[in-house]
Coordinates of C-alpha atoms and ligand atoms in Angstrom, one line a residue:
X1 CA 0.0 0.0 0.0
X2 CA 1.0 3.5 -0.5
X3 CA 1.1 6.8 1.5
X4 CA -1.1 9.1 -0.6
X5 CA 0.4 12.5 0.0
X6 CA 3.9 11.5 1.0
X7 CA 4.5 9.4 -2.1
X8 CA 3.4 12.1 -4.5
X9 CA 5.5 14.8 -2.7
X10 CA 8.8 12.8 -2.7
X11 CA 8.6 11.3 -6.2
X12 CA 10.5 14.3 -7.6
X13 CA 13.4 14.2 -5.0
X14 CA 13.8 10.6 -4.2
X15 CA 17.4 9.5 -5.1
X16 CA 18.2 12.9 -6.7
X17 CA 21.6 14.4 -5.9
X18 CA 20.5 17.7 -7.5
X19 CA 19.8 20.6 -5.2
X20 CA 16.4 20.9 -3.7
X21 CA 16.7 23.4 -0.9
X22 CA 19.0 26.4 -1.5
X23 CA 20.1 28.1 1.7
X24 CA 21.7 31.5 2.1
X25 CA 25.0 31.1 3.8
X26 CA 24.9 27.3 3.8
X27 CA 25.4 24.5 1.3
X28 CA 22.5 23.5 -1.0
X29 CA 20.7 20.4 0.2
X30 CA 20.0 17.7 -2.4
X31 CA 16.7 15.9 -2.6
X32 CA 18.3 12.7 -1.5
X33 CA 19.9 14.3 1.5
X34 CA 16.7 16.0 2.5
X35 CA 14.8 12.8 2.2
X36 CA 17.4 10.9 4.3
X37 CA 17.0 13.6 7.0
X38 CA 13.2 13.1 6.9
X39 CA 13.7 9.3 7.2
X40 CA 16.0 9.7 10.2
X41 CA 13.5 12.0 11.8
X42 CA 10.8 9.4 11.2
X43 CA 12.8 6.9 13.3
X44 CA 13.0 9.4 16.1
X45 CA 9.3 10.1 15.9
X46 CA 8.5 6.4 16.2
X47 CA 10.9 6.1 19.0
X48 CA 8.9 8.7 20.8
X49 CA 5.6 6.8 20.4
X50 CA 4.3 8.5 17.2
X51 CA 1.9 5.9 15.8
X52 CA -0.4 6.2 12.8
X53 CA -2.9 9.0 13.4
X54 CA -0.9 10.5 16.3
X55 CA -0.6 14.3 16.4
X56 CA 2.9 15.9 16.5
X57 CA 2.8 19.5 17.7
X58 CA 5.6 21.7 16.3
X59 CA 6.3 25.2 17.6
X60 CA 9.7 25.8 16.3
X61 CA 11.7 28.4 14.3
X62 CA 11.6 28.1 10.5
X63 CA 14.4 25.7 9.4
X64 CA 15.0 23.1 6.7
X65 CA 14.9 20.6 9.6
X66 CA 11.3 21.6 10.3
X67 CA 10.4 21.0 6.7
X68 CA 12.0 17.5 6.9
X69 CA 10.1 17.0 10.1
X70 CA 6.8 17.7 8.2
X71 CA 7.7 15.0 5.8
X72 CA 8.8 12.7 8.6
X73 CA 5.4 13.0 10.3
X74 CA 3.8 12.0 7.0
X75 CA 6.2 9.0 6.7
X76 CA 5.3 7.8 10.1
X77 CA 1.6 8.1 9.3
X78 CA 1.2 10.9 11.9
X79 CA -0.7 14.2 11.8
X80 CA 1.4 17.4 11.5
X81 CA 0.3 20.2 13.8
X82 CA 2.4 23.4 13.4
X83 CA 1.9 26.3 15.7
X84 CA 2.6 30.0 15.3
X85 CA 5.9 30.7 17.0
X86 CA 4.3 33.8 18.6
X87 CA 1.9 31.8 20.7
X88 CA 2.3 32.0 24.5
X89 CA 2.5 29.1 26.8
X90 CA -1.2 29.6 27.7
X91 CA -2.2 29.5 24.0
X92 CA -0.1 26.5 23.3
X93 CA -1.7 24.9 26.4
X94 CA -5.1 25.1 24.7
X95 CA -3.9 23.5 21.5
X96 CA -2.1 20.7 23.4
X97 CA -5.0 19.9 25.6
X98 CA -7.4 19.9 22.6
X99 CA -5.2 17.9 20.2
X100 CA -3.6 15.5 22.8
X101 CA -0.4 15.0 20.8
X102 CA 2.0 12.1 21.2
X103 CA 4.9 14.4 20.8
X104 CA 5.7 18.2 21.1
X105 CA 8.6 19.8 19.4
X106 CA 9.6 23.2 20.6
X107 CA 12.4 25.7 20.6
X108 CA 15.2 24.8 23.1
X109 CA 14.7 28.1 24.8
X110 CA 11.1 27.2 25.6
X111 CA 11.5 23.6 26.8
X112 CA 11.2 24.5 30.5
X113 CA 7.9 26.3 29.8
X114 CA 6.4 23.5 27.8
X115 CA 7.5 20.6 30.0
X116 CA 4.4 20.8 32.2
X117 CA 2.0 21.0 29.2
X118 CA 3.6 17.9 27.7
X119 CA 3.4 16.0 31.0
X120 CA -0.3 16.9 31.4
X121 CA -1.2 15.0 28.2
X122 CA 1.5 12.3 28.5
X123 CA 3.3 13.6 25.4
X124 CA 7.1 13.4 24.8
X125 CA 8.9 16.7 24.5
X126 CA 11.9 17.3 22.2
X127 CA 13.6 20.5 21.0
X128 CA 14.5 22.0 17.6
X129 CA 16.2 25.4 17.4
X130 CA 16.8 28.1 14.8
X131 CA 20.2 26.6 14.0
X132 CA 18.7 23.1 13.6
X133 CA 20.2 22.0 16.9
X134 CA 18.2 20.4 19.7
X135 CA 17.4 17.1 21.2
X136 CA 15.4 16.1 18.1
X137 CA 18.6 16.2 16.0
X138 CA 21.2 15.3 18.6
X139 CA 22.0 11.8 17.5
X140 CA 20.3 11.9 14.1
X141 CA 23.4 10.7 12.2
X142 CA 23.2 7.3 14.0
X143 CA 19.6 6.7 12.7
X144 CA 19.1 4.8 9.5
X145 CA 18.7 7.0 6.3
X146 CA 15.8 4.9 5.1
X147 CA 12.4 4.3 6.7
X148 CA 9.5 2.1 5.7
X149 CA 6.8 4.6 5.1
X150 CA 3.5 3.9 6.9
X151 CA 0.6 3.3 4.5
X152 CA -2.0 6.1 4.5
X153 CA -5.1 6.6 2.3
X154 CA -6.6 9.7 0.7
X155 CA -9.0 10.3 3.6
X156 CA -6.5 9.8 6.4
X157 CA -5.5 13.0 8.3
X158 CA -2.2 14.5 7.3
X159 CA -2.4 17.8 9.3
X160 CA -4.3 19.6 11.9
X161 CA -4.2 23.4 11.4
X162 CA -5.7 25.6 14.0
X163 CA -7.5 28.6 12.6
X164 CA -6.2 32.0 13.6
X165 CA -9.8 32.8 14.7
X166 CA -9.9 36.2 16.2
X167 CA -13.3 35.5 17.7
X168 CA -14.1 32.6 19.9
X169 CA -12.0 29.5 20.4
X170 CA -9.5 28.5 17.7
X171 CA -10.6 25.4 15.9
X172 CA -8.5 22.5 14.6
X173 CA -9.1 22.1 10.8
X174 CA -8.6 18.4 9.9
X175 CA -6.8 18.2 6.6
X176 CA -6.7 14.9 4.8
X177 CA -4.0 13.6 2.5
X178 CA -6.2 14.2 -0.5
X179 CA -7.4 17.6 0.6
X180 CA -3.7 18.7 0.4
X181 CA -2.7 16.6 -2.6
X182 CA -5.6 17.5 -4.8
X183 CA -5.1 21.2 -4.1
X184 CA -1.3 21.1 -4.7
X185 CA -1.9 19.3 -8.0
X186 CA -4.5 21.9 -9.1
X187 CA -2.1 24.8 -8.3
X188 CA 0.9 23.2 -10.0
X189 CA -1.1 22.9 -13.2
X190 CA -2.7 26.4 -12.9
X191 CA 0.5 28.2 -12.1
X192 CA 2.6 26.1 -14.5
X193 CA 5.2 25.2 -11.9
X194 CA 7.9 23.0 -13.2
X195 CA 11.3 21.6 -12.3
X196 CA 12.8 24.7 -13.9
X197 CA 11.3 26.9 -11.2
X198 CA 13.2 28.4 -8.3
X199 CA 10.7 29.5 -5.6
X200 CA 11.7 32.2 -3.1
X201 CA 10.3 31.0 0.2
X202 CA 10.1 33.7 2.8
X203 CA 6.8 32.8 4.4
X204 CA 6.3 31.2 7.8
X205 CA 5.8 27.5 7.7
X206 CA 3.3 27.2 10.5
X207 CA 0.5 28.4 8.1
X208 CA -1.2 26.9 5.1
X209 CA 0.4 29.4 2.7
X210 CA 4.0 28.8 3.4
X211 CA 3.6 25.1 4.3
X212 CA 1.1 23.7 1.8
X213 CA 0.7 26.3 -1.0
X214 CA 4.4 26.9 -1.3
X215 CA 6.1 23.6 -0.2
X216 CA 3.7 21.0 -1.5
X217 CA 3.6 22.6 -4.9
X218 CA 7.4 22.9 -5.1
X219 CA 7.8 19.3 -4.1
X220 CA 5.2 18.0 -6.5
X221 CA 6.7 19.9 -9.4
X222 CA 10.3 19.1 -8.5
X223 CA 11.1 22.8 -8.2
X224 CA 14.0 24.2 -6.2
X225 CA 13.3 26.2 -3.1
X226 CA 15.3 29.2 -2.0
X227 CA 14.7 28.9 1.7
X228 CA 14.9 32.1 3.6
X229 CA 14.5 32.1 7.4
X230 CA 12.3 35.1 7.4
X231 CA 11.1 37.9 5.1
X232 CA 13.9 40.3 4.2
X233 CA 13.0 42.7 1.4
X234 CA 16.6 43.5 0.4
X235 CA 17.5 39.7 0.4
X236 CA 14.5 39.0 -1.9
X237 CA 15.4 41.8 -4.3
X238 CA 18.9 40.4 -4.5
X239 CA 17.6 36.9 -5.1
X240 CA 15.3 37.9 -8.0
X241 CA 17.8 37.4 -10.8
X242 CA 18.5 33.9 -9.7
X243 CA 14.9 32.8 -9.0
X244 CA 11.6 32.5 -11.0
X245 CA 8.7 32.4 -8.5
X246 CA 7.7 34.3 -5.4
X247 CA 4.7 33.6 -3.2
X248 CA 3.9 36.3 -0.7
X249 CA 1.3 38.1 1.4
X250 CA 0.4 41.7 0.2
X251 CA 2.8 43.2 2.8
X252 CA 5.7 41.5 1.0
X253 CA 4.8 43.5 -2.1
X254 CA 4.4 46.9 -0.4
X255 CA 7.7 46.4 1.3
X256 CA 9.4 45.3 -1.9
X257 CA 8.1 48.5 -3.5
X258 CA 9.9 50.4 -0.8
X259 CA 13.2 48.9 -1.9
X260 CA 15.2 51.1 -4.2
X261 CA 16.8 48.1 -5.9
X262 CA 13.4 46.7 -7.2
X263 CA 13.4 47.3 -10.9
X264 CA 12.4 45.9 -14.2
X265 CA 15.9 44.7 -14.9
X266 CA 16.2 43.0 -11.5
X267 CA 12.9 41.1 -12.0
X268 CA 13.5 40.3 -15.6
X269 CA 14.2 36.6 -15.0
X270 CA 11.2 36.1 -12.7
X271 CA 8.3 34.2 -14.1
X272 CA 5.6 34.8 -11.6
X273 CA 4.7 36.8 -8.5
X274 CA 1.8 35.4 -6.5
X275 CA -0.1 37.1 -3.6
X276 CA -2.6 35.8 -1.1
X277 CA -3.8 35.5 2.5
X278 CA -5.1 39.1 2.6
X279 CA -6.4 41.6 0.0
X280 CA -3.9 43.1 -2.4
X281 CA -4.7 46.7 -3.0
X282 CA -5.3 47.5 -6.7
X283 CA -2.8 50.4 -6.1
X284 CA -0.1 47.9 -5.1
X285 CA -0.8 45.7 -8.1
X286 CA -0.5 48.8 -10.4
X287 CA 2.6 50.1 -8.7
X288 CA 4.3 46.7 -8.9
X289 CA 3.4 46.3 -12.6
X290 CA 4.8 49.8 -13.4
X291 CA 8.0 49.1 -11.5
X292 CA 8.8 45.6 -12.6
X293 CA 6.6 44.8 -15.6
X294 CA 5.0 41.9 -13.7
X295 CA 1.3 41.7 -13.0
X296 CA 1.0 40.0 -9.5
X297 CA -1.3 37.0 -9.6
X298 CA -3.7 37.1 -6.7
X299 CA -5.4 34.0 -5.3
X300 CA -7.8 33.3 -2.4
X301 CA -8.0 30.5 0.1
X302 CA -8.3 29.7 3.7
X303 CA -7.0 27.1 6.2
X304 CA -10.1 25.0 6.0
X305 CA -10.4 24.9 2.3
X306 CA -6.8 25.2 0.9
X307 CA -6.9 27.4 -2.2
X308 CA -10.3 28.2 -3.7
X309 CA -9.8 30.7 -6.6
X310 CA -7.0 32.1 -8.5
X311 CA -6.3 34.6 -11.3
X312 CA -5.0 32.8 -14.3
X313 CA -1.4 32.4 -15.4
X314 CA -2.1 33.0 -19.1
X315 CA -5.4 34.8 -19.1
X316 CA -6.3 38.2 -17.6
X317 CA -5.1 38.9 -14.1
X318 CA -7.7 41.3 -12.8
X319 CA -6.5 43.6 -10.0
X320 CA -8.9 43.7 -7.0
X321 CA -10.3 40.3 -7.8
X322 CA -9.1 36.8 -6.7
X323 CA -10.0 35.2 -10.0
X324 CA -11.8 32.0 -10.9
X325 CA -12.5 28.8 -9.0
X326 CA -9.7 26.2 -9.3
X327 CA -10.5 23.2 -11.5
X328 CA -12.7 20.8 -9.5
X329 CA -13.7 23.5 -7.0
X330 CA -17.2 25.0 -7.0
X331 CA -18.2 28.3 -5.4
X332 CA -21.6 30.0 -5.0
X333 CA -22.8 33.1 -3.2
X334 CA -25.7 32.8 -0.7
X335 CA -27.6 35.0 1.7
X336 CA -25.7 34.6 5.0
X337 CA -28.9 34.2 7.0
X338 CA -31.2 32.1 4.7
X339 CA -28.6 30.3 2.5
X340 CA -30.7 31.3 -0.5
X341 CA -28.7 32.0 -3.7
X342 CA -27.7 35.6 -4.2
X343 CA -29.0 37.3 -7.3
X344 CA -26.3 37.6 -10.0
X345 CA -23.9 40.5 -9.3
X346 CA -24.9 41.0 -5.7
X347 CA -22.8 40.5 -2.5
X348 CA -23.2 37.2 -0.8
X349 CA -21.5 34.7 1.5
X350 CA -19.0 32.6 -0.3
X351 CA -19.6 28.9 -0.1
X352 CA -17.2 26.3 -1.5
X353 CA -17.3 22.6 -2.3
X354 CA -14.6 20.3 -3.7
X355 CA -11.8 17.8 -2.8
X356 CA -10.0 20.8 -1.2
X357 CA -12.5 21.2 1.6
X358 CA -11.4 19.9 5.0
X359 CA -12.8 17.0 6.9
X360 CA -14.3 19.1 9.7
X361 CA -13.2 20.7 13.0
X362 CA -11.3 18.4 15.4
X363 CA -13.7 17.2 18.1
X364 CA -16.2 19.9 17.3
X365 CA -18.9 18.1 15.3
X366 CA -21.5 20.8 16.1
X367 CA -19.3 23.6 14.8
X368 CA -18.5 21.6 11.7
X369 CA -22.2 21.0 11.1
X370 CA -23.0 24.7 11.6
X371 CA -20.6 25.6 8.8
X372 CA -21.5 22.9 6.3
X373 CA -24.6 23.0 4.1
X374 CA -26.4 19.7 3.7
X375 CA -25.2 19.5 0.0
X376 CA -21.6 19.6 1.1
X377 CA -20.8 23.3 0.6
X378 CA -18.6 24.9 3.3
X379 CA -19.6 28.4 4.5
X380 CA -16.4 30.4 4.4
X381 CA -17.4 33.4 6.4
X382 CA -16.2 35.7 3.6
X383 CA -18.4 38.0 1.6
X384 CA -17.9 38.2 -2.1
X385 CA -19.2 39.4 -5.4
X386 CA -19.0 37.7 -8.8
X387 CA -18.3 40.1 -11.7
X388 CA -17.8 39.8 -15.5
X389 CA -16.3 36.6 -16.7
X390 CA -17.0 34.9 -13.3
X391 CA -14.1 36.7 -11.5
X392 CA -14.7 36.8 -7.7
X393 CA -14.0 39.8 -5.5
X394 CA -13.7 39.5 -1.8
X395 CA -15.7 42.2 0.0
X396 CA -14.5 41.2 3.5
X397 CA -15.2 38.9 6.4
X398 CA -18.9 38.6 7.3
X399 CA -18.0 39.4 10.9
X400 CA -16.5 42.7 9.8
X401 CA -19.7 43.8 8.1
X402 CA -21.0 46.9 9.8
X403 CA -24.7 47.2 10.6
X404 CA -25.5 50.8 11.3
X405 CA -29.0 52.0 11.8
X406 CA -30.1 48.6 10.4
X407 CA -28.2 49.1 7.2
X408 CA -25.4 46.9 5.9
X409 CA -22.1 48.7 5.2
X410 CA -19.2 46.9 3.6
X411 CA -15.9 48.4 4.9
X412 CA -14.1 47.7 1.7
X413 CA -16.3 50.1 -0.3
X414 CA -15.3 53.0 2.0
X415 CA -11.6 51.9 2.2
X416 CA -11.3 52.0 -1.5
X417 CA -12.5 55.6 -1.6
X418 CA -10.2 56.6 1.3
X419 CA -7.2 54.9 -0.2
X420 CA -7.4 57.1 -3.3
X421 CA -7.3 60.3 -1.3
X422 CA -4.0 62.2 -1.6
X423 CA -1.7 61.4 1.3
X424 CA -3.4 58.2 2.3
X425 CA -1.2 55.1 2.2
X426 CA -4.0 52.7 3.4
X427 CA -7.0 52.6 5.6
X428 CA -9.2 50.2 7.6
X429 CA -12.9 50.8 8.3
X430 CA -14.7 49.1 11.1
X431 CA -17.7 49.4 13.4
X432 CA -17.8 50.4 17.1
X433 CA -20.7 50.1 19.4
X434 CA -23.1 53.0 19.3
X435 CA -26.1 53.6 21.5
X436 CA -28.2 55.2 18.7
X437 CA -27.2 53.2 15.6
X438 CA -26.0 49.9 17.0
X439 CA -22.7 50.5 15.3
X440 CA -20.9 53.6 14.2
X441 CA -18.3 53.7 11.4
X442 CA -14.7 54.6 12.2
X443 CA -11.9 54.8 9.7
X444 CA -8.2 54.3 10.7
X445 CA -6.0 56.1 8.3
X446 CA -2.3 55.4 7.7
X447 CA -0.7 58.5 6.0
X448 CA 2.0 58.4 3.3
X449 CA 5.4 59.2 4.8
X450 CA 5.5 62.8 5.8
X451 CA 1.8 63.4 4.8
X452 CA -1.0 64.5 7.2
X453 CA -4.3 64.0 5.5
X454 CA -7.0 66.4 6.6
X455 CA -10.1 64.8 8.0
X456 CA -12.1 67.4 6.1
X457 CA -10.7 66.2 2.8
X458 CA -11.3 62.6 3.8
X459 CA -14.9 63.3 4.7
X460 CA -15.4 65.3 1.4
X461 CA -14.0 62.4 -0.7
X462 CA -16.4 60.0 1.0
X463 CA -19.4 62.4 0.7
X464 CA -18.8 62.8 -3.0
X465 CA -19.1 59.1 -3.7
X466 CA -21.1 57.3 -1.0
X467 CA -24.5 57.5 0.6
X468 CA -24.7 59.3 3.9
X469 CA -25.2 56.2 6.1
X470 CA -21.8 55.0 4.9
X471 CA -19.8 58.0 6.1
X472 CA -17.4 57.4 8.9
X473 CA -18.2 59.2 12.1
X474 CA -14.5 59.5 13.0
X475 CA -11.1 59.4 11.3
X476 CA -8.3 58.2 13.4
X477 CA -4.7 58.7 12.1
X478 CA -2.5 55.7 13.0
X479 CA 1.1 54.9 12.2
X480 CA 0.4 51.4 11.0
X481 CA -2.5 49.0 10.9
X482 CA -2.3 46.1 13.4
X483 CA -1.6 42.9 11.3
X484 CA -1.1 39.3 12.2
X485 CA 1.8 37.2 10.9
X486 CA 0.1 36.6 7.6
X487 CA -0.4 40.3 7.0
X488 CA -4.1 40.3 7.8
X489 CA -5.5 43.5 9.3
X490 CA -6.8 42.7 12.7
X491 CA -10.1 44.6 12.8
X492 CA -10.9 43.2 16.2
X493 CA -7.9 45.0 17.6
X494 CA -8.9 48.2 15.9
X495 CA -12.5 47.9 17.3
X496 CA -11.0 47.5 20.8
X497 CA -8.5 50.4 20.3
X498 CA -11.2 52.8 19.2
X499 CA -14.3 51.6 20.9
X500 CA -14.6 54.7 23.0
X501 CA -14.6 58.1 21.3
X502 CA -11.3 59.8 21.9
X503 CA -11.1 63.0 23.9
X504 CA -11.3 66.0 21.5
X505 CA -8.6 67.8 23.6
Ligands
LIG1 P1 -6.4 31.7 6.9 O1 -7.3 30.6 7.3 O2 -5.5 32.2 8.0 O3 -5.6 31.3 5.7 O4 -7.3 33.0 6.5 C1 -8.2 32.9 5.5 C2 -8.9 34.2 5.2 O5 -7.9 35.1 4.6 C3 -10.0 34.1 4.2 O6 -11.2 33.6 4.7 C4 -10.1 35.5 3.7 O7 -10.8 36.3 4.6 C5 -8.6 36.0 3.8 N1 -8.0 35.9 2.4 C6 -7.2 35.0 1.9 N2 -6.7 35.3 0.7 C7 -7.3 36.5 0.4 C8 -7.3 37.4 -0.7 N3 -6.6 37.1 -1.8 N4 -8.0 38.5 -0.6 C9 -8.7 38.8 0.5 N5 -8.8 38.0 1.6 C10 -8.1 36.9 1.5

């Protein structure tokens, strides 16, 4: 028998002495050496009691060892559970109690903190640091470089990814082997990734974007991966002439635009720039095209569903949209309350069905049922609109919808007007509690460097274009918008920051 996801991922590197992982300041790692490292790790995992179906929690710095560990967990038939390195002991405690892992892998500097959590659920604890050192790798060389991969089928779990959920409890999304493999295959085809590609990898690997979208596709296609420990705009600009592909969040692109070295000549060898995880402003798309000659390809997905839509490689890449459903994936828009189909062209809740959609929330059957329609469509929680040619635009999260005086206001509509005002770099519009209206609209404005946009001019721009009930009650100038590790604006943080009107004095 075979191991569905693992076998497909390793087919391109098995036995290859050619480079797979390119590391700044360290020798390239060949496919064969990388796979041997994964096999050795698999022996360690089994030694620590990782049996088929067992969860392996990994909260460790981004290293090639951690990538090999992901593959090792698949080899051993386990379930990979990566955690954001920023999570505190208390947060990790929730995930550990919920997932009951057999093994926890953490940074050596945090081992003392985590020991009690591991003991509580009877898990083993090992360490892996930023330099690849730790008890996990201590006697790795003595382990066999081959491992009998545990058979796993398409519906077996490969990973448990906790949603970043800013409201309520974080939920563990159960990802099967085929959820991940079918999506990676669709993306490789759509984005035309081949063994000639060199992917710049600067994303974190505890999230679906850096872990599955980037690494699964690169492995499947046999592409090389330029593995960067973290995002560094100057290092990326320097790497452009010797790479072909970049996957990033929108903040990557705004920061790259701030690099003087970013030019058409520098990016001439690049084949494709991809953006996702948060909305890419049409202004960023246009500025990047003017500077480099490349039209960024924007795609849309979420932890529970992998990737859902993408702009095409060959066809029109339409700024401000996330493109068309991936082959094999269906989307529809529905009234969030009744589930009735939304009339053509109107805003509705995005629902999705396909082999990409997860198996449900870990030990939360009632939450899973609440977010699944009887005919198998998953309710994403995102509001969207389908335009000409079937291109989808994301209007925002349903929970960020503002209801003021009983009327629905979509923040994005106001943000788009504000972003075009002279001196505005970006904006975020949100609702705060209001005794009269239920919610009142507030706009947080990030000025361009050195600019000081006048609230009067902002209000005039909005008044010229939008109905009165959509006008923000207040404009708050901020230095930067609060963002999480994936570049998503945290509106819940803004709502909290600006809940009470500020003193006029
Ligand atoms: P996560 O589960 O952390 O990957 O977050 C998924 C959410 O990110 C989606 O439900 C969307 O709200 C948002 N998202 C992802 N890609 C895009 C995009 N291209 N444009 C706008 N929002 C996006």
